[in-house]
């Protein structure tokens, strides 16, 4: 596993959240009906399913990324995972195997509060299901098409 060290100064003059872009490396897998994975590849984000699989892909994909806890934070530091834009029939987000939330018919941003949940080494997992209606709307744009960030503060 590749763990990236994140160092953050959490105080700033305007008390605005600090944003760390989780661009990559990500591991993308196609999830099969039996719960197994097929075709794991390394990629960076953001990325449409048309870039990874095919414009007419219908099914489930999983994106996983490992990262270390940023230095200079504690359990009281406000933290959130922000997905700028996700398009799909279903979305499920997990941190270290624990569900952060699930949504149906996703078309836009999605935020997840993770204050007090980071460990020294972390795995973020994002699962997206698409359907023919999702891809027919815009075949070139479905999946995790916006940036993924860790928001601090």
PDB file of N, CA, C and O in Angstrom, residues 24-76:
ATOM      1  N   UNK A  24      -4.556  11.444  -6.175  1.00  0.00           N
ATOM      2  CA  UNK A  24      -4.129  10.091  -6.487  1.00  0.00           C
ATOM      3  C   UNK A  24      -2.879   9.725  -5.729  1.00  0.00           C
ATOM      4  O   UNK A  24      -2.303  10.564  -5.051  1.00  0.00           O
ATOM      5  N   UNK A  25      -2.491   8.493  -5.784  1.00  0.00           N
ATOM      6  CA  UNK A  25      -3.054   7.449  -6.637  1.00  0.00           C
ATOM      7  C   UNK A  25      -4.297   6.799  -6.021  1.00  0.00           C
ATOM      8  O   UNK A  25      -4.377   6.601  -4.825  1.00  0.00           O
ATOM      9  N   UNK A  26      -5.260   6.487  -6.867  1.00  0.00           N
ATOM     10  CA  UNK A  26      -6.472   5.761  -6.515  1.00  0.00           C
ATOM     11  C   UNK A  26      -6.418   4.400  -7.195  1.00  0.00           C
ATOM     12  O   UNK A  26      -5.819   4.264  -8.255  1.00  0.00           O
ATOM     13  N   UNK A  27      -7.052   3.414  -6.608  1.00  0.00           N
ATOM     14  CA  UNK A  27      -7.241   2.100  -7.239  1.00  0.00           C
ATOM     15  C   UNK A  27      -8.712   2.005  -7.628  1.00  0.00           C
ATOM     16  O   UNK A  27      -9.588   2.186  -6.786  1.00  0.00           O
ATOM     17  N   UNK A  28      -8.977   1.721  -8.897  1.00  0.00           N
ATOM     18  CA  UNK A  28     -10.356   1.586  -9.386  1.00  0.00           C
ATOM     19  C   UNK A  28     -10.606   0.151  -9.765  1.00  0.00           C
ATOM     20  O   UNK A  28      -9.798  -0.481 -10.448  1.00  0.00           O
ATOM     21  N   UNK A  29     -11.728  -0.400  -9.275  1.00  0.00           N
ATOM     22  CA  UNK A  29     -12.128  -1.769  -9.597  1.00  0.00           C
ATOM     23  C   UNK A  29     -13.567  -1.779 -10.067  1.00  0.00           C
ATOM     24  O   UNK A  29     -14.394  -1.026  -9.557  1.00  0.00           O
ATOM     25  N   UNK A  30     -13.855  -2.658 -11.003  1.00  0.00           N
ATOM     26  CA  UNK A  30     -15.236  -2.939 -11.373  1.00  0.00           C
ATOM     27  C   UNK A  30     -15.731  -3.998 -10.401  1.00  0.00           C
ATOM     28  O   UNK A  30     -15.059  -5.006 -10.170  1.00  0.00           O
ATOM     29  N   UNK A  31     -16.890  -3.770  -9.776  1.00  0.00           N
ATOM     30  CA  UNK A  31     -17.458  -4.723  -8.824  1.00  0.00           C
ATOM     31  C   UNK A  31     -18.447  -5.623  -9.541  1.00  0.00           C
ATOM     32  O   UNK A  31     -19.352  -5.135 -10.229  1.00  0.00           O
ATOM     33  N   UNK A  32     -18.275  -6.911  -9.386  1.00  0.00           N
ATOM     34  CA  UNK A  32     -19.136  -7.887 -10.029  1.00  0.00           C
ATOM     35  C   UNK A  32     -20.287  -8.258  -9.102  1.00  0.00           C
ATOM     36  O   UNK A  32     -20.235  -8.014  -7.892  1.00  0.00           O
ATOM     37  N   UNK A  33     -21.321  -8.861  -9.639  1.00  0.00           N
ATOM     38  CA  UNK A  33     -22.509  -9.216  -8.857  1.00  0.00           C
ATOM     39  C   UNK A  33     -22.192 -10.131  -7.678  1.00  0.00           C
ATOM     40  O   UNK A  33     -22.804 -10.035  -6.633  1.00  0.00           O
ATOM     41  N   UNK A  34     -21.247 -11.001  -7.820  1.00  0.00           N
ATOM     42  CA  UNK A  34     -20.918 -11.952  -6.758  1.00  0.00           C
ATOM     43  C   UNK A  34     -20.092 -11.309  -5.641  1.00  0.00           C
ATOM     44  O   UNK A  34     -19.667 -11.990  -4.725  1.00  0.00           O
ATOM     45  N   UNK A  35     -19.839 -10.008  -5.719  1.00  0.00           N
ATOM     46  CA  UNK A  35     -19.061  -9.319  -4.700  1.00  0.00           C
ATOM     47  C   UNK A  35     -17.575  -9.317  -4.972  1.00  0.00           C
ATOM     48  O   UNK A  35     -16.804  -8.753  -4.202  1.00  0.00           O
ATOM     49  N   UNK A  36     -17.153  -9.939  -6.056  1.00  0.00           N
ATOM     50  CA  UNK A  36     -15.732  -9.945  -6.382  1.00  0.00           C
ATOM     51  C   UNK A  36     -15.379  -8.715  -7.221  1.00  0.00           C
ATOM     52  O   UNK A  36     -16.248  -8.006  -7.713  1.00  0.00           O
ATOM     53  N   UNK A  37     -14.077  -8.503  -7.379  1.00  0.00           N
ATOM     54  CA  UNK A  37     -13.575  -7.366  -8.145  1.00  0.00           C
ATOM     55  C   UNK A  37     -12.943  -7.862  -9.440  1.00  0.00           C
ATOM     56  O   UNK A  37     -12.415  -8.944  -9.503  1.00  0.00           O
ATOM     57  N   UNK A  38     -12.968  -6.980 -10.419  1.00  0.00           N
ATOM     58  CA  UNK A  38     -12.328  -7.283 -11.698  1.00  0.00           C
ATOM     59  C   UNK A  38     -11.593  -6.036 -12.150  1.00  0.00           C
ATOM     60  O   UNK A  38     -12.013  -4.922 -11.877  1.00  0.00           O
ATOM     61  N   UNK A  39     -10.472  -6.208 -12.784  1.00  0.00           N
ATOM     62  CA  UNK A  39      -9.813  -5.126 -13.509  1.00  0.00           C
ATOM     63  C   UNK A  39      -9.395  -3.958 -12.614  1.00  0.00           C
ATOM     64  O   UNK A  39      -9.760  -2.816 -12.834  1.00  0.00           O
ATOM     65  N   UNK A  40      -8.586  -4.220 -11.552  1.00  0.00           N
ATOM     66  CA  UNK A  40      -8.098  -3.130 -10.713  1.00  0.00           C
ATOM     67  C   UNK A  40      -7.013  -2.359 -11.454  1.00  0.00           C
ATOM     68  O   UNK A  40      -6.061  -2.951 -11.951  1.00  0.00           O
ATOM     69  N   UNK A  41      -7.186  -1.047 -11.541  1.00  0.00           N
ATOM     70  CA  UNK A  41      -6.210  -0.186 -12.196  1.00  0.00           C
ATOM     71  C   UNK A  41      -5.905   1.003 -11.294  1.00  0.00           C
ATOM     72  O   UNK A  41      -6.711   1.379 -10.443  1.00  0.00           O
ATOM     73  N   UNK A  42      -4.745   1.595 -11.488  1.00  0.00           N
ATOM     74  CA  UNK A  42      -4.359   2.802 -10.767  1.00  0.00           C
ATOM     75  C   UNK A  42      -4.748   4.007 -11.602  1.00  0.00           C
ATOM     76  O   UNK A  42      -4.534   4.027 -12.814  1.00  0.00           O
ATOM     77  N   UNK A  43      -5.325   5.011 -10.948  1.00  0.00           N
ATOM     78  CA  UNK A  43      -5.742   6.214 -11.671  1.00  0.00           C
ATOM     79  C   UNK A  43      -5.660   7.419 -10.739  1.00  0.00           C
ATOM     80  O   UNK A  43      -5.414   7.291  -9.554  1.00  0.00           O
ATOM     81  N   UNK A  44      -5.864   8.600 -11.291  1.00  0.00           N
ATOM     82  CA  UNK A  44      -5.948   9.814 -10.495  1.00  0.00           C
ATOM     83  C   UNK A  44      -7.321  10.427 -10.712  1.00  0.00           C
ATOM     84  O   UNK A  44      -8.051  10.050 -11.624  1.00  0.00           O
ATOM     85  N   UNK A  45      -7.699  11.346  -9.861  1.00  0.00           N
ATOM     86  CA  UNK A  45      -9.022  11.960  -9.892  1.00  0.00           C
ATOM     87  C   UNK A  45      -8.908  13.439 -10.211  1.00  0.00           C
ATOM     88  O   UNK A  45      -7.891  14.032  -9.922  1.00  0.00           O
ATOM     89  N   UNK A  46      -9.965  14.033 -10.749  1.00  0.00           N
ATOM     90  CA  UNK A  46     -11.264  13.461 -11.088  1.00  0.00           C
ATOM     91  C   UNK A  46     -11.193  12.624 -12.353  1.00  0.00           C
ATOM     92  O   UNK A  46     -10.270  12.768 -13.154  1.00  0.00           O
ATOM     93  N   UNK A  47     -12.225  11.769 -12.533  1.00  0.00           N
ATOM     94  CA  UNK A  47     -12.193  10.833 -13.647  1.00  0.00           C
ATOM     95  C   UNK A  47     -13.601  10.335 -13.947  1.00  0.00           C
ATOM     96  O   UNK A  47     -14.288   9.835 -13.075  1.00  0.00           O
ATOM     97  N   UNK A  48     -14.024  10.475 -15.187  1.00  0.00           N
ATOM     98  CA  UNK A  48     -15.311   9.950 -15.620  1.00  0.00           C
ATOM     99  C   UNK A  48     -15.192   8.449 -15.856  1.00  0.00           C
ATOM    100  O   UNK A  48     -14.110   7.942 -16.166  1.00  0.00           O
ATOM    101  N   UNK A  49     -16.290   7.745 -15.707  1.00  0.00           N
ATOM    102  CA  UNK A  49     -16.274   6.314 -16.033  1.00  0.00           C
ATOM    103  C   UNK A  49     -15.937   6.084 -17.496  1.00  0.00           C
ATOM    104  O   UNK A  49     -15.371   5.061 -17.857  1.00  0.00           O
ATOM    105  N   UNK A  50     -16.263   7.041 -18.356  1.00  0.00           N
ATOM    106  CA  UNK A  50     -15.907   6.912 -19.768  1.00  0.00           C
ATOM    107  C   UNK A  50     -14.386   6.890 -19.953  1.00  0.00           C
ATOM    108  O   UNK A  50     -13.873   6.254 -20.864  1.00  0.00           O
ATOM    109  N   UNK A  51     -13.645   7.561 -19.044  1.00  0.00           N
ATOM    110  CA  UNK A  51     -12.176   7.546 -19.093  1.00  0.00           C
ATOM    111  C   UNK A  51     -11.624   6.209 -18.628  1.00  0.00           C
ATOM    112  O   UNK A  51     -10.556   5.786 -19.052  1.00  0.00           O
ATOM    113  N   UNK A  52     -12.344   5.552 -17.731  1.00  0.00           N
ATOM    114  CA  UNK A  52     -11.856   4.329 -17.091  1.00  0.00           C
ATOM    115  C   UNK A  52     -12.376   3.048 -17.717  1.00  0.00           C
ATOM    116  O   UNK A  52     -11.637   2.115 -17.943  1.00  0.00           O
ATOM    117  N   UNK A  53     -13.675   2.996 -17.911  1.00  0.00           N
ATOM    118  CA  UNK A  53     -14.303   1.739 -18.324  1.00  0.00           C
ATOM    119  C   UNK A  53     -14.821   1.894 -19.743  1.00  0.00           C
ATOM    120  O   UNK A  53     -14.206   1.432 -20.680  1.00  0.00           O
ATOM    121  N   UNK A  54     -15.966   2.543 -19.896  1.00  0.00           N
ATOM    122  CA  UNK A  54     -16.562   2.798 -21.211  1.00  0.00           C
ATOM    123  C   UNK A  54     -17.717   3.772 -21.015  1.00  0.00           C
ATOM    124  O   UNK A  54     -18.341   3.811 -19.958  1.00  0.00           O
ATOM    125  N   UNK A  55     -18.018   4.539 -22.039  1.00  0.00           N
ATOM    126  CA  UNK A  55     -19.106   5.514 -21.954  1.00  0.00           C
ATOM    127  C   UNK A  55     -20.451   4.839 -21.721  1.00  0.00           C
ATOM    128  O   UNK A  55     -21.334   5.417 -21.103  1.00  0.00           O
ATOM    129  N   UNK A  56     -20.613   3.608 -22.187  1.00  0.00           N
ATOM    130  CA  UNK A  56     -21.896   2.916 -22.034  1.00  0.00           C
ATOM    131  C   UNK A  56     -21.885   1.911 -20.877  1.00  0.00           C
ATOM    132  O   UNK A  56     -22.711   1.021 -20.809  1.00  0.00           O
ATOM    133  N   UNK A  57     -20.954   2.066 -19.923  1.00  0.00           N
ATOM    134  CA  UNK A  57     -20.836   1.148 -18.785  1.00  0.00           C
ATOM    135  C   UNK A  57     -22.033   1.296 -17.851  1.00  0.00           C
ATOM    136  O   UNK A  57     -22.415   2.397 -17.461  1.00  0.00           O
ATOM    137  N   UNK A  58     -22.639   0.167 -17.480  1.00  0.00           N
ATOM    138  CA  UNK A  58     -23.688   0.115 -16.479  1.00  0.00           C
ATOM    139  C   UNK A  58     -23.231  -0.874 -15.414  1.00  0.00           C
ATOM    140  O   UNK A  58     -22.925  -2.016 -15.733  1.00  0.00           O
ATOM    141  N   UNK A  59     -23.173  -0.457 -14.177  1.00  0.00           N
ATOM    142  CA  UNK A  59     -22.745  -1.361 -13.123  1.00  0.00           C
ATOM    143  C   UNK A  59     -22.169  -0.599 -11.950  1.00  0.00           C
ATOM    144  O   UNK A  59     -22.470   0.568 -11.735  1.00  0.00           O
ATOM    145  N   UNK A  60     -21.298  -1.287 -11.187  1.00  0.00           N
ATOM    146  CA  UNK A  60     -20.713  -0.699  -9.980  1.00  0.00           C
ATOM    147  C   UNK A  60     -19.199  -0.641 -10.097  1.00  0.00           C
ATOM    148  O   UNK A  60     -18.566  -1.593 -10.547  1.00  0.00           O
ATOM    149  N   UNK A  61     -18.647   0.489  -9.653  1.00  0.00           N
ATOM    150  CA  UNK A  61     -17.200   0.641  -9.563  1.00  0.00           C
ATOM    151  C   UNK A  61     -16.842   1.078  -8.145  1.00  0.00           C
ATOM    152  O   UNK A  61     -17.670   1.652  -7.429  1.00  0.00           O
ATOM    153  N   UNK A  62     -15.618   0.786  -7.776  1.00  0.00           N
ATOM    154  CA  UNK A  62     -15.119   1.162  -6.456  1.00  0.00           C
ATOM    155  C   UNK A  62     -13.793   1.878  -6.641  1.00  0.00           C
ATOM    156  O   UNK A  62     -12.915   1.392  -7.364  1.00  0.00           O
ATOM    157  N   UNK A  63     -13.648   3.030  -5.989  1.00  0.00           N
ATOM    158  CA  UNK A  63     -12.395   3.778  -5.967  1.00  0.00           C
ATOM    159  C   UNK A  63     -11.868   3.742  -4.537  1.00  0.00           C
ATOM    160  O   UNK A  63     -12.593   4.027  -3.592  1.00  0.00           O
ATOM    161  N   UNK A  64     -10.588   3.379  -4.367  1.00  0.00           N
ATOM    162  CA  UNK A  64      -9.960   3.318  -3.052  1.00  0.00           C
ATOM    163  C   UNK A  64      -8.671   4.125  -3.063  1.00  0.00           C
ATOM    164  O   UNK A  64      -7.921   4.088  -4.030  1.00  0.00           O
ATOM    165  N   UNK A  65      -8.446   4.851  -1.960  1.00  0.00           N
ATOM    166  CA  UNK A  65      -7.212   5.620  -1.819  1.00  0.00           C
ATOM    167  C   UNK A  65      -6.761   5.567  -0.371  1.00  0.00           C
ATOM    168  O   UNK A  65      -7.557   5.748   0.544  1.00  0.00           O
ATOM    169  N   UNK A  66      -5.475   5.311  -0.164  1.00  0.00           N
ATOM    170  CA  UNK A  66      -4.878   5.320   1.164  1.00  0.00           C
ATOM    171  C   UNK A  66      -4.234   6.681   1.405  1.00  0.00           C
ATOM    172  O   UNK A  66      -3.662   7.270   0.480  1.00  0.00           O
ATOM    173  N   UNK A  67      -4.330   7.154   2.649  1.00  0.00           N
ATOM    174  CA  UNK A  67      -3.648   8.389   3.023  1.00  0.00           C
ATOM    175  C   UNK A  67      -3.405   8.387   4.526  1.00  0.00           C
ATOM    176  O   UNK A  67      -4.113   7.733   5.283  1.00  0.00           O
ATOM    177  N   UNK A  68      -2.369   9.107   4.951  1.00  0.00           N
ATOM    178  CA  UNK A  68      -2.067   9.238   6.367  1.00  0.00           C
ATOM    179  C   UNK A  68      -2.833  10.416   6.950  1.00  0.00           C
ATOM    180  O   UNK A  68      -3.196  11.351   6.241  1.00  0.00           O
ATOM    181  N   UNK A  69      -3.020  10.380   8.239  1.00  0.00           N
ATOM    182  CA  UNK A  69      -3.656  11.492   8.936  1.00  0.00           C
ATOM    183  C   UNK A  69      -2.717  12.696   8.869  1.00  0.00           C
ATOM    184  O   UNK A  69      -1.518  12.572   9.127  1.00  0.00           O
ATOM    185  N   UNK A  70      -3.244  13.861   8.504  1.00  0.00           N
ATOM    186  CA  UNK A  70      -2.392  15.053   8.498  1.00  0.00           C
ATOM    187  C   UNK A  70      -1.870  15.346   9.901  1.00  0.00           C
ATOM    188  O   UNK A  70      -2.544  15.072  10.895  1.00  0.00           O
ATOM    189  N   UNK A  71      -0.673  15.911   9.980  1.00  0.00           N
ATOM    190  CA  UNK A  71      -0.132  16.296  11.270  1.00  0.00           C
ATOM    191  C   UNK A  71      -0.782  17.598  11.721  1.00  0.00           C
ATOM    192  O   UNK A  71      -1.330  18.342  10.917  1.00  0.00           O
ATOM    193  N   UNK A  72      -0.755  17.854  12.997  1.00  0.00           N
ATOM    194  CA  UNK A  72      -1.258  19.117  13.520  1.00  0.00           C
ATOM    195  C   UNK A  72      -2.760  19.153  13.750  1.00  0.00           C
ATOM    196  O   UNK A  72      -3.331  20.217  13.946  1.00  0.00           O
ATOM    197  N   UNK A  73      -3.422  17.983  13.724  1.00  0.00           N
ATOM    198  CA  UNK A  73      -4.861  17.951  14.010  1.00  0.00           C
ATOM    199  C   UNK A  73      -5.113  17.023  15.186  1.00  0.00           C
ATOM    200  O   UNK A  73      -4.284  16.175  15.510  1.00  0.00           O
ATOM    201  N   UNK A  74      -6.266  17.189  15.834  1.00  0.00           N
ATOM    202  CA  UNK A  74      -6.667  16.290  16.914  1.00  0.00           C
ATOM    203  C   UNK A  74      -8.135  15.936  16.725  1.00  0.00           C
ATOM    204  O   UNK A  74      -8.748  16.312  15.723  1.00  0.00           O
ATOM    205  N   UNK A  75      -8.711  15.215  17.691  1.00  0.00           N
ATOM    206  CA  UNK A  75     -10.101  14.753  17.564  1.00  0.00           C
ATOM    207  C   UNK A  75     -11.109  15.895  17.526  1.00  0.00           C
ATOM    208  O   UNK A  75     -12.250  15.701  17.107  1.00  0.00           O
ATOM    209  N   UNK A  76     -10.718  17.088  17.978  1.00  0.00           N
ATOM    210  CA  UNK A  76     -11.622  18.237  17.974  1.00  0.00           C
ATOM    211  C   UNK A  76     -11.532  19.073  16.699  1.00  0.00           C
ATOM    212  O   UNK A  76     -12.308  20.005  16.512  1.00  0.00           O
TER     213      UNK A  76
END
